[in-house]
Amino acid sequence: MFWSASPAAATPGPHRRASLDDATEKATNAAGWVEENWATWLTSALQIALIIVIAVILRHVIRRTITKLIERMNRTATAAQGTALGGFLVNAERRRQRSEAIGSVLRSVASFVIMGTAALTVLSVLKINLAPLLASAGVAGVAIGFGARNLVTDFLSGVFMILEDQYGVGDEIDAGVATGTVVEVGLRVTKLRGPNGAIWYIRNGEVKRIGNLSQGWSTATVDVMIAPNQDLDRAREVITAVGEEMSKAEPWNEQLWEPVEVLGLSEVHLDSVTISVSAKTMPGKALGIERELRWRIKKALDTEGITLAPRPTTTPLTDEPTTPDPSAAVAAPSALASPTSPQSLAAAPIPAPNLSK
């Protein structure tokens, strides 16, 4: 038995022919659309790839240039550190941290500017309207800046402190809120080592004034109090000789930048006179030189027999003996002192009742 396809099944119906025609038309339109726009797509893709490649190369070159510049600055500071004069004028760790901080800021700014510009250029190539995006970014930036204004203030203050070289690692500074030796200088926080060893973390935005005790030179001042009946000219000669001897001894000869000078009398009292001694020293070395000067001056004055004055006391000027106040032994009046007062009667115990009746 043979089966054969019917003529109705072999011939496609009108609906099938319509579907095929629609599919053919859509495929033709899609092919035509692709053929019309492939050149534009290829051009845009090449432009985007070129923008990205240029941005990456430019960012790498700029960051590498900044790194090389910072390394050269550090090598120069290290080389100067090995010389006799450089040991006093250049702090290698301070220069290194300052240059690293500046390099970090420059690298971050360069990366942000280059990659941000590249991203906006790519969006413009893709025919994306940048006006709403920039407006939204501006509003978001204002909101973030207002919320993090303290952080922004700290960061900007730290940048200007580093660029202006207001202080560095190893400097003795007075920041108002704390005083100590600078341990680390950051863009947001500065670390200080206090006199008692405590580490102080100071936000750069909170610093209103800075007193740097380690720039230029320092002054060592010593006050010598001697008895008023001593030979002042001889005391001046002894103190001057002590200063000259100290300026020739190690290591004080490097820390004393000028001869020790006797300024004269700064105070005159009935029981003492004060001789002021001053010397210009290396930055940060004034305290140690003051202690050594006091030590040497005391020994020299004792050797010469010059008597030092005692420290003034706050004793009364009159020698009359003080008598106690007689009213101090009298007790304050009280209502309970009188047995007939209402208070005494109220405080008296109640008598027990008589049960014998």
Short mmCIF file of C-alpha atoms in Angstrom, two decimals:
data_model
loop_
_atom_site.label_atom_id
_atom_site.label_comp_id
_atom_site.label_asym_id
_atom_site.label_seq_id
_atom_site.Cartn_x
_atom_site.Cartn_y
_atom_site.Cartn_z
CA MET A 1 0.00 0.00 0.00
CA PHE A 2 1.48 3.33 -1.07
CA TRP A 3 0.96 6.68 0.68
CA SER A 4 1.17 9.91 -1.31
CA ALA A 5 1.10 13.55 -0.18
CA SER A 6 -2.07 15.34 -0.99
CA PRO A 7 -1.86 18.45 -3.24
CA ALA A 8 -3.22 20.64 -0.40
CA ALA A 9 -0.37 19.58 1.91
CA ALA A 10 2.29 20.06 -0.75
CA THR A 11 1.23 23.58 -1.60
CA PRO A 12 1.93 26.20 1.16
CA GLY A 13 -1.04 28.10 2.46
CA PRO A 14 -1.48 31.85 2.36
CA HIS A 15 -0.57 32.31 6.06
CA ARG A 16 2.67 30.39 5.67
CA ARG A 17 3.60 32.43 2.63
CA ALA A 18 2.93 35.64 4.60
CA SER A 19 5.18 34.49 7.48
CA LEU A 20 7.98 33.66 5.11
CA ASP A 21 7.62 37.00 3.40
CA ASP A 22 7.71 38.83 6.75
CA ALA A 23 10.79 36.94 7.89
CA THR A 24 12.50 37.61 4.59
CA GLU A 25 11.65 41.30 4.79
CA LYS A 26 12.91 41.57 8.38
CA ALA A 27 16.13 39.78 7.53
CA THR A 28 16.61 42.04 4.53
CA ASN A 29 15.96 45.15 6.63
CA ALA A 30 18.32 43.97 9.37
CA ALA A 31 21.02 43.20 6.84
CA GLY A 32 20.53 46.56 5.25
CA TRP A 33 20.63 48.33 8.63
CA VAL A 34 23.82 46.50 9.59
CA GLU A 35 25.31 47.28 6.18
CA GLU A 36 24.44 50.94 6.61
CA ASN A 37 25.78 51.27 10.19
CA TRP A 38 28.70 48.89 10.34
CA ALA A 39 31.08 51.61 9.23
CA THR A 40 29.84 53.88 12.03
CA TRP A 41 30.14 51.10 14.58
CA LEU A 42 33.63 50.25 13.44
CA THR A 43 34.66 53.90 13.58
CA SER A 44 33.20 54.32 17.08
CA ALA A 45 34.86 51.12 18.32
CA LEU A 46 38.20 52.24 16.93
CA GLN A 47 37.77 55.67 18.50
CA ILE A 48 36.90 54.18 21.90
CA ALA A 49 39.84 51.76 21.73
CA LEU A 50 42.17 54.59 20.72
CA ILE A 51 40.91 56.81 23.55
CA ILE A 52 41.41 54.05 26.14
CA VAL A 53 44.89 53.18 24.84
CA ILE A 54 45.98 56.83 24.82
CA ALA A 55 44.58 57.39 28.34
CA VAL A 56 46.31 54.29 29.75
CA ILE A 57 49.64 55.15 28.10
CA LEU A 58 49.44 58.81 29.15
CA ARG A 59 48.56 57.84 32.74
CA HIS A 60 51.44 55.36 32.90
CA VAL A 61 53.93 57.88 31.49
CA ILE A 62 52.87 60.68 33.84
CA ARG A 63 52.84 58.47 36.92
CA ARG A 64 56.24 57.05 36.03
CA THR A 65 57.62 60.53 35.45
CA ILE A 66 56.36 61.67 38.85
CA THR A 67 57.84 58.56 40.50
CA LYS A 68 61.23 59.15 38.85
CA LEU A 69 61.17 62.78 39.96
CA ILE A 70 60.42 61.78 43.56
CA GLU A 71 63.19 59.17 43.51
CA ARG A 72 65.64 61.76 42.23
CA MET A 73 64.65 64.13 45.03
CA ASN A 74 65.19 61.36 47.58
CA ARG A 75 68.60 60.47 46.13
CA THR A 76 69.64 64.11 46.27
CA ALA A 77 68.58 64.35 49.92
CA THR A 78 70.40 61.10 50.74
CA ALA A 79 73.58 62.31 49.06
CA ALA A 80 73.45 65.62 50.93
CA GLN A 81 72.87 63.76 54.17
CA GLY A 82 76.33 62.22 53.92
CA THR A 83 78.13 65.58 53.88
CA ALA A 84 79.16 67.51 56.96
CA LEU A 85 76.84 70.45 56.26
CA GLY A 86 74.00 68.31 54.98
CA GLY A 87 73.78 66.49 58.27
CA PHE A 88 72.60 69.74 59.88
CA LEU A 89 70.51 71.24 57.09
CA VAL A 90 68.80 68.20 55.55
CA ASN A 91 66.62 65.65 57.24
CA ALA A 92 66.48 62.66 54.90
CA GLU A 93 63.41 61.11 56.50
CA ARG A 94 61.61 64.44 56.45
CA ARG A 95 62.45 65.02 52.80
CA ARG A 96 61.45 61.46 51.92
CA GLN A 97 58.03 61.65 53.56
CA ARG A 98 57.37 65.10 52.13
CA SER A 99 58.31 64.02 48.61
CA GLU A 100 56.29 60.80 48.89
CA ALA A 101 53.22 62.70 50.03
CA ILE A 102 53.54 65.21 47.20
CA GLY A 103 54.10 62.39 44.70
CA SER A 104 51.04 60.52 45.94
CA VAL A 105 48.87 63.61 45.55
CA LEU A 106 50.20 64.34 42.06
CA ARG A 107 49.72 60.74 40.91
CA SER A 108 46.17 60.64 42.22
CA VAL A 109 45.28 63.95 40.59
CA ALA A 110 46.83 62.89 37.28
CA SER A 111 44.97 59.55 37.28
CA PHE A 112 41.66 61.20 38.14
CA VAL A 113 41.97 63.88 35.47
CA ILE A 114 43.15 61.54 32.70
CA MET A 115 40.72 58.68 33.31
CA GLY A 116 37.81 61.04 33.97
CA THR A 117 38.45 62.88 30.71
CA ALA A 118 38.73 59.56 28.85
CA ALA A 119 35.43 58.32 30.30
CA LEU A 120 33.59 61.49 29.28
CA THR A 121 35.09 61.28 25.78
CA VAL A 122 33.95 57.66 25.40
CA LEU A 123 30.43 58.60 26.46
CA SER A 124 30.37 61.42 23.93
CA VAL A 125 31.50 58.99 21.19
CA LEU A 126 28.57 56.72 22.13
CA LYS A 127 26.20 59.67 21.58
CA ILE A 128 25.15 59.72 25.24
CA ASN A 129 23.82 63.02 26.54
CA LEU A 130 26.23 64.13 29.25
CA ALA A 131 24.17 67.03 30.59
CA PRO A 132 21.99 64.97 33.02
CA LEU A 133 25.02 62.94 34.08
CA LEU A 134 27.12 66.03 34.81
CA ALA A 135 24.21 67.68 36.62
CA SER A 136 23.70 64.58 38.80
CA ALA A 137 27.43 64.34 39.47
CA GLY A 138 27.49 68.00 40.46
CA VAL A 139 24.62 67.60 42.91
CA ALA A 140 26.18 64.44 44.35
CA GLY A 141 29.55 66.19 44.66
CA VAL A 142 27.99 69.10 46.55
CA ALA A 143 26.16 66.72 48.90
CA ILE A 144 29.27 64.65 49.56
CA GLY A 145 31.41 67.73 50.00
CA PHE A 146 28.94 69.22 52.49
CA GLY A 147 28.73 65.97 54.45
CA ALA A 148 32.48 65.40 54.47
CA ARG A 149 33.57 69.02 54.80
CA ASN A 150 35.80 68.24 57.79
CA LEU A 151 37.58 65.53 55.82
CA VAL A 152 38.05 67.87 52.87
CA THR A 153 39.33 70.60 55.17
CA ASP A 154 41.84 68.22 56.77
CA PHE A 155 43.02 67.01 53.36
CA LEU A 156 43.48 70.49 51.88
CA SER A 157 45.23 71.74 55.02
CA GLY A 158 47.59 68.76 54.90
CA VAL A 159 48.40 69.38 51.24
CA PHE A 160 49.30 73.03 51.86
CA MET A 161 51.28 72.17 55.01
CA ILE A 162 53.40 69.74 52.99
CA LEU A 163 53.80 72.03 49.98
CA GLU A 164 54.79 74.98 52.17
CA ASP A 165 57.09 72.77 54.30
CA GLN A 166 55.72 74.19 57.53
CA TYR A 167 57.16 71.27 59.51
CA GLY A 168 58.50 67.79 58.92
CA VAL A 169 59.55 64.58 60.63
CA GLY A 170 61.84 65.27 63.57
CA ASP A 171 60.73 68.89 64.11
CA GLU A 172 59.75 70.11 67.54
CA ILE A 173 56.50 72.01 67.08
CA ASP A 174 53.77 73.67 69.11
CA ALA A 175 50.46 72.99 67.34
CA GLY A 176 48.30 74.72 69.94
CA VAL A 177 46.35 71.59 70.89
CA ALA A 178 49.55 69.60 71.52
CA THR A 179 53.32 70.02 71.66
CA GLY A 180 55.96 67.46 70.75
CA THR A 181 58.20 65.96 68.10
CA VAL A 182 56.72 65.23 64.67
CA VAL A 183 56.68 61.48 64.04
CA GLU A 184 54.68 61.34 60.81
CA VAL A 185 53.14 63.91 58.49
CA GLY A 186 50.03 62.75 56.63
CA LEU A 187 47.54 64.43 54.35
CA ARG A 188 44.81 64.18 57.01
CA VAL A 189 46.53 63.57 60.36
CA THR A 190 49.86 64.61 61.89
CA LYS A 191 51.42 62.42 64.61
CA LEU A 192 53.31 64.04 67.48
CA ARG A 193 55.38 62.38 70.20
CA GLY A 194 54.70 64.32 73.40
CA PRO A 195 57.24 64.99 76.17
CA ASN A 196 55.81 62.11 78.23
CA GLY A 197 55.99 59.69 75.29
CA ALA A 198 52.32 59.89 74.29
CA ILE A 199 51.44 59.87 70.58
CA TRP A 200 49.10 62.71 69.63
CA TYR A 201 47.00 62.41 66.47
CA ILE A 202 46.16 65.93 65.28
CA ARG A 203 43.79 66.58 62.40
CA ASN A 204 45.39 69.04 60.02
CA GLY A 205 42.17 71.02 59.67
CA GLU A 206 42.12 71.76 63.43
CA VAL A 207 45.58 73.34 63.48
CA LYS A 208 45.17 77.13 63.54
CA ARG A 209 48.79 78.02 64.27
CA ILE A 210 52.15 76.24 64.19
CA GLY A 211 55.21 77.15 66.20
CA ASN A 212 58.23 75.33 64.74
CA LEU A 213 61.07 75.16 67.25
CA SER A 214 63.41 73.33 64.86
CA GLN A 215 63.77 75.75 61.96
CA GLY A 216 66.61 78.24 61.70
CA TRP A 217 68.11 78.30 65.19
CA SER A 218 67.15 78.09 68.87
CA THR A 219 68.11 80.12 71.92
CA ALA A 220 69.36 78.63 75.18
CA THR A 221 68.73 80.88 78.18
CA VAL A 222 70.04 80.26 81.71
CA ASP A 223 69.40 82.43 84.79
CA VAL A 224 72.06 82.27 87.52
CA MET A 225 70.99 83.55 90.96
CA ILE A 226 73.86 84.53 93.27
CA ALA A 227 74.01 86.28 96.62
CA PRO A 228 74.01 90.10 96.39
CA ASN A 229 77.27 90.42 98.36
CA GLN A 230 79.31 88.42 95.83
CA ASP A 231 81.77 89.86 93.29
CA LEU A 232 79.69 90.31 90.15
CA ASP A 233 82.69 91.00 87.91
CA ARG A 234 84.33 87.78 89.03
CA ALA A 235 81.08 85.88 88.47
CA ARG A 236 80.90 87.29 84.93
CA GLU A 237 84.46 86.15 84.23
CA VAL A 238 83.75 82.64 85.54
CA ILE A 239 80.58 82.26 83.48
CA THR A 240 82.31 83.56 80.34
CA ALA A 241 85.18 81.09 80.84
CA VAL A 242 82.65 78.26 81.25
CA GLY A 243 81.00 79.25 77.97
CA GLU A 244 84.29 79.34 76.09
CA GLU A 245 85.33 75.96 77.47
CA MET A 246 81.99 74.43 76.57
CA SER A 247 82.10 75.81 73.02
CA LYS A 248 85.37 73.90 72.42
CA ALA A 249 84.21 70.56 73.88
CA GLU A 250 82.51 67.75 71.98
CA PRO A 251 79.66 67.58 71.03
CA TRP A 252 78.74 71.08 72.19
CA ASN A 253 81.06 72.76 69.70
CA GLU A 254 78.72 71.66 66.87
CA GLN A 255 75.52 72.51 68.71
CA LEU A 256 76.62 76.00 69.81
CA TRP A 257 76.41 78.30 66.80
CA GLU A 258 77.54 81.44 68.64
CA PRO A 259 79.63 82.06 71.77
CA VAL A 260 77.88 81.98 75.12
CA GLU A 261 76.99 85.56 76.05
CA VAL A 262 76.50 87.02 79.54
CA LEU A 263 73.66 89.50 79.10
CA GLY A 264 73.94 91.08 82.56
CA LEU A 265 71.58 91.42 85.51
CA SER A 266 67.93 90.70 84.78
CA GLU A 267 66.64 90.90 88.38
CA VAL A 268 67.92 92.52 91.58
CA HIS A 269 66.42 91.63 94.96
CA LEU A 270 67.44 92.12 98.58
CA ASP A 271 68.55 88.50 98.93
CA SER A 272 69.62 87.65 95.36
CA VAL A 273 70.66 88.96 91.97
CA THR A 274 70.00 87.14 88.69
CA ILE A 275 72.55 86.98 85.87
CA SER A 276 71.12 86.06 82.45
CA VAL A 277 73.17 83.90 80.08
CA SER A 278 72.17 83.26 76.46
CA ALA A 279 73.51 81.29 73.49
CA LYS A 280 72.33 80.62 69.92
CA THR A 281 72.16 76.89 69.29
CA MET A 282 71.30 74.32 66.67
CA PRO A 283 67.52 73.90 66.23
CA GLY A 284 66.07 71.58 68.84
CA LYS A 285 69.22 71.48 71.00
CA ALA A 286 68.53 74.40 73.34
CA LEU A 287 67.19 72.29 76.22
CA GLY A 288 70.25 70.03 76.38
CA ILE A 289 72.64 72.98 76.20
CA GLU A 290 70.77 74.76 79.01
CA ARG A 291 71.16 71.71 81.27
CA GLU A 292 74.88 71.39 80.50
CA LEU A 293 75.44 75.11 81.06
CA ARG A 294 73.77 74.98 84.47
CA TRP A 295 75.91 71.97 85.41
CA ARG A 296 79.17 73.61 84.39
CA ILE A 297 78.33 77.03 85.85
CA LYS A 298 77.38 75.52 89.21
CA LYS A 299 80.65 73.57 89.43
CA ALA A 300 82.74 76.59 88.39
CA LEU A 301 81.06 78.93 90.88
CA ASP A 302 81.53 76.42 93.70
CA THR A 303 85.21 76.10 92.79
CA GLU A 304 85.66 79.89 92.90
CA GLY A 305 83.77 80.18 96.17
CA ILE A 306 80.93 82.25 94.77
CA THR A 307 77.78 81.61 96.76
CA LEU A 308 74.51 81.02 95.00
CA ALA A 309 71.37 82.66 96.35
CA PRO A 310 68.63 80.48 97.86
CA ARG A 311 65.36 80.18 96.03
CA PRO A 312 62.93 82.91 97.17
CA THR A 313 60.24 81.75 99.57
CA THR A 314 56.85 83.20 100.40
CA THR A 315 57.54 83.82 104.11
CA PRO A 316 55.64 86.66 105.87
CA LEU A 317 57.47 89.98 106.02
CA THR A 318 56.65 90.61 109.74
CA ASP A 319 58.28 88.65 112.57
CA GLU A 320 55.31 89.05 114.98
CA PRO A 321 54.00 85.71 116.25
CA THR A 322 50.54 84.89 115.13
CA THR A 323 48.00 84.31 117.95
CA PRO A 324 45.07 81.98 117.48
CA ASP A 325 41.65 83.51 117.11
CA PRO A 326 39.77 83.06 120.44
CA SER A 327 36.43 82.92 118.66
CA ALA A 328 37.56 79.80 116.83
CA ALA A 329 37.08 77.71 120.01
CA VAL A 330 33.55 78.97 120.61
CA ALA A 331 30.85 76.69 119.27
CA ALA A 332 28.11 78.12 117.11
CA PRO A 333 24.84 78.88 118.94
CA SER A 334 22.24 76.15 118.81
CA ALA A 335 18.59 75.94 119.78
CA LEU A 336 19.26 72.56 121.41
CA ALA A 337 21.60 74.20 123.96
CA SER A 338 18.58 75.52 125.92
CA PRO A 339 16.58 72.72 127.66
CA THR A 340 13.40 74.82 127.59
CA SER A 341 13.49 75.55 123.86
CA PRO A 342 10.81 73.89 121.66
CA GLN A 343 13.53 72.03 119.79
CA SER A 344 14.93 70.53 123.00
CA LEU A 345 11.48 69.58 124.24
CA ALA A 346 10.64 67.93 120.92
CA ALA A 347 13.86 65.94 121.05
CA ALA A 348 13.35 64.79 124.71
CA PRO A 349 12.34 61.12 125.09
CA ILE A 350 8.72 60.35 125.98
CA PRO A 351 8.43 59.10 129.61
CA ALA A 352 7.22 55.53 130.08
CA PRO A 353 3.62 55.20 131.35
CA ASN A 354 3.07 54.35 135.04
CA LEU A 355 1.41 50.89 135.10
CA SER A 356 1.18 50.66 138.92
CA LYS A 357 -2.01 52.72 139.05
#
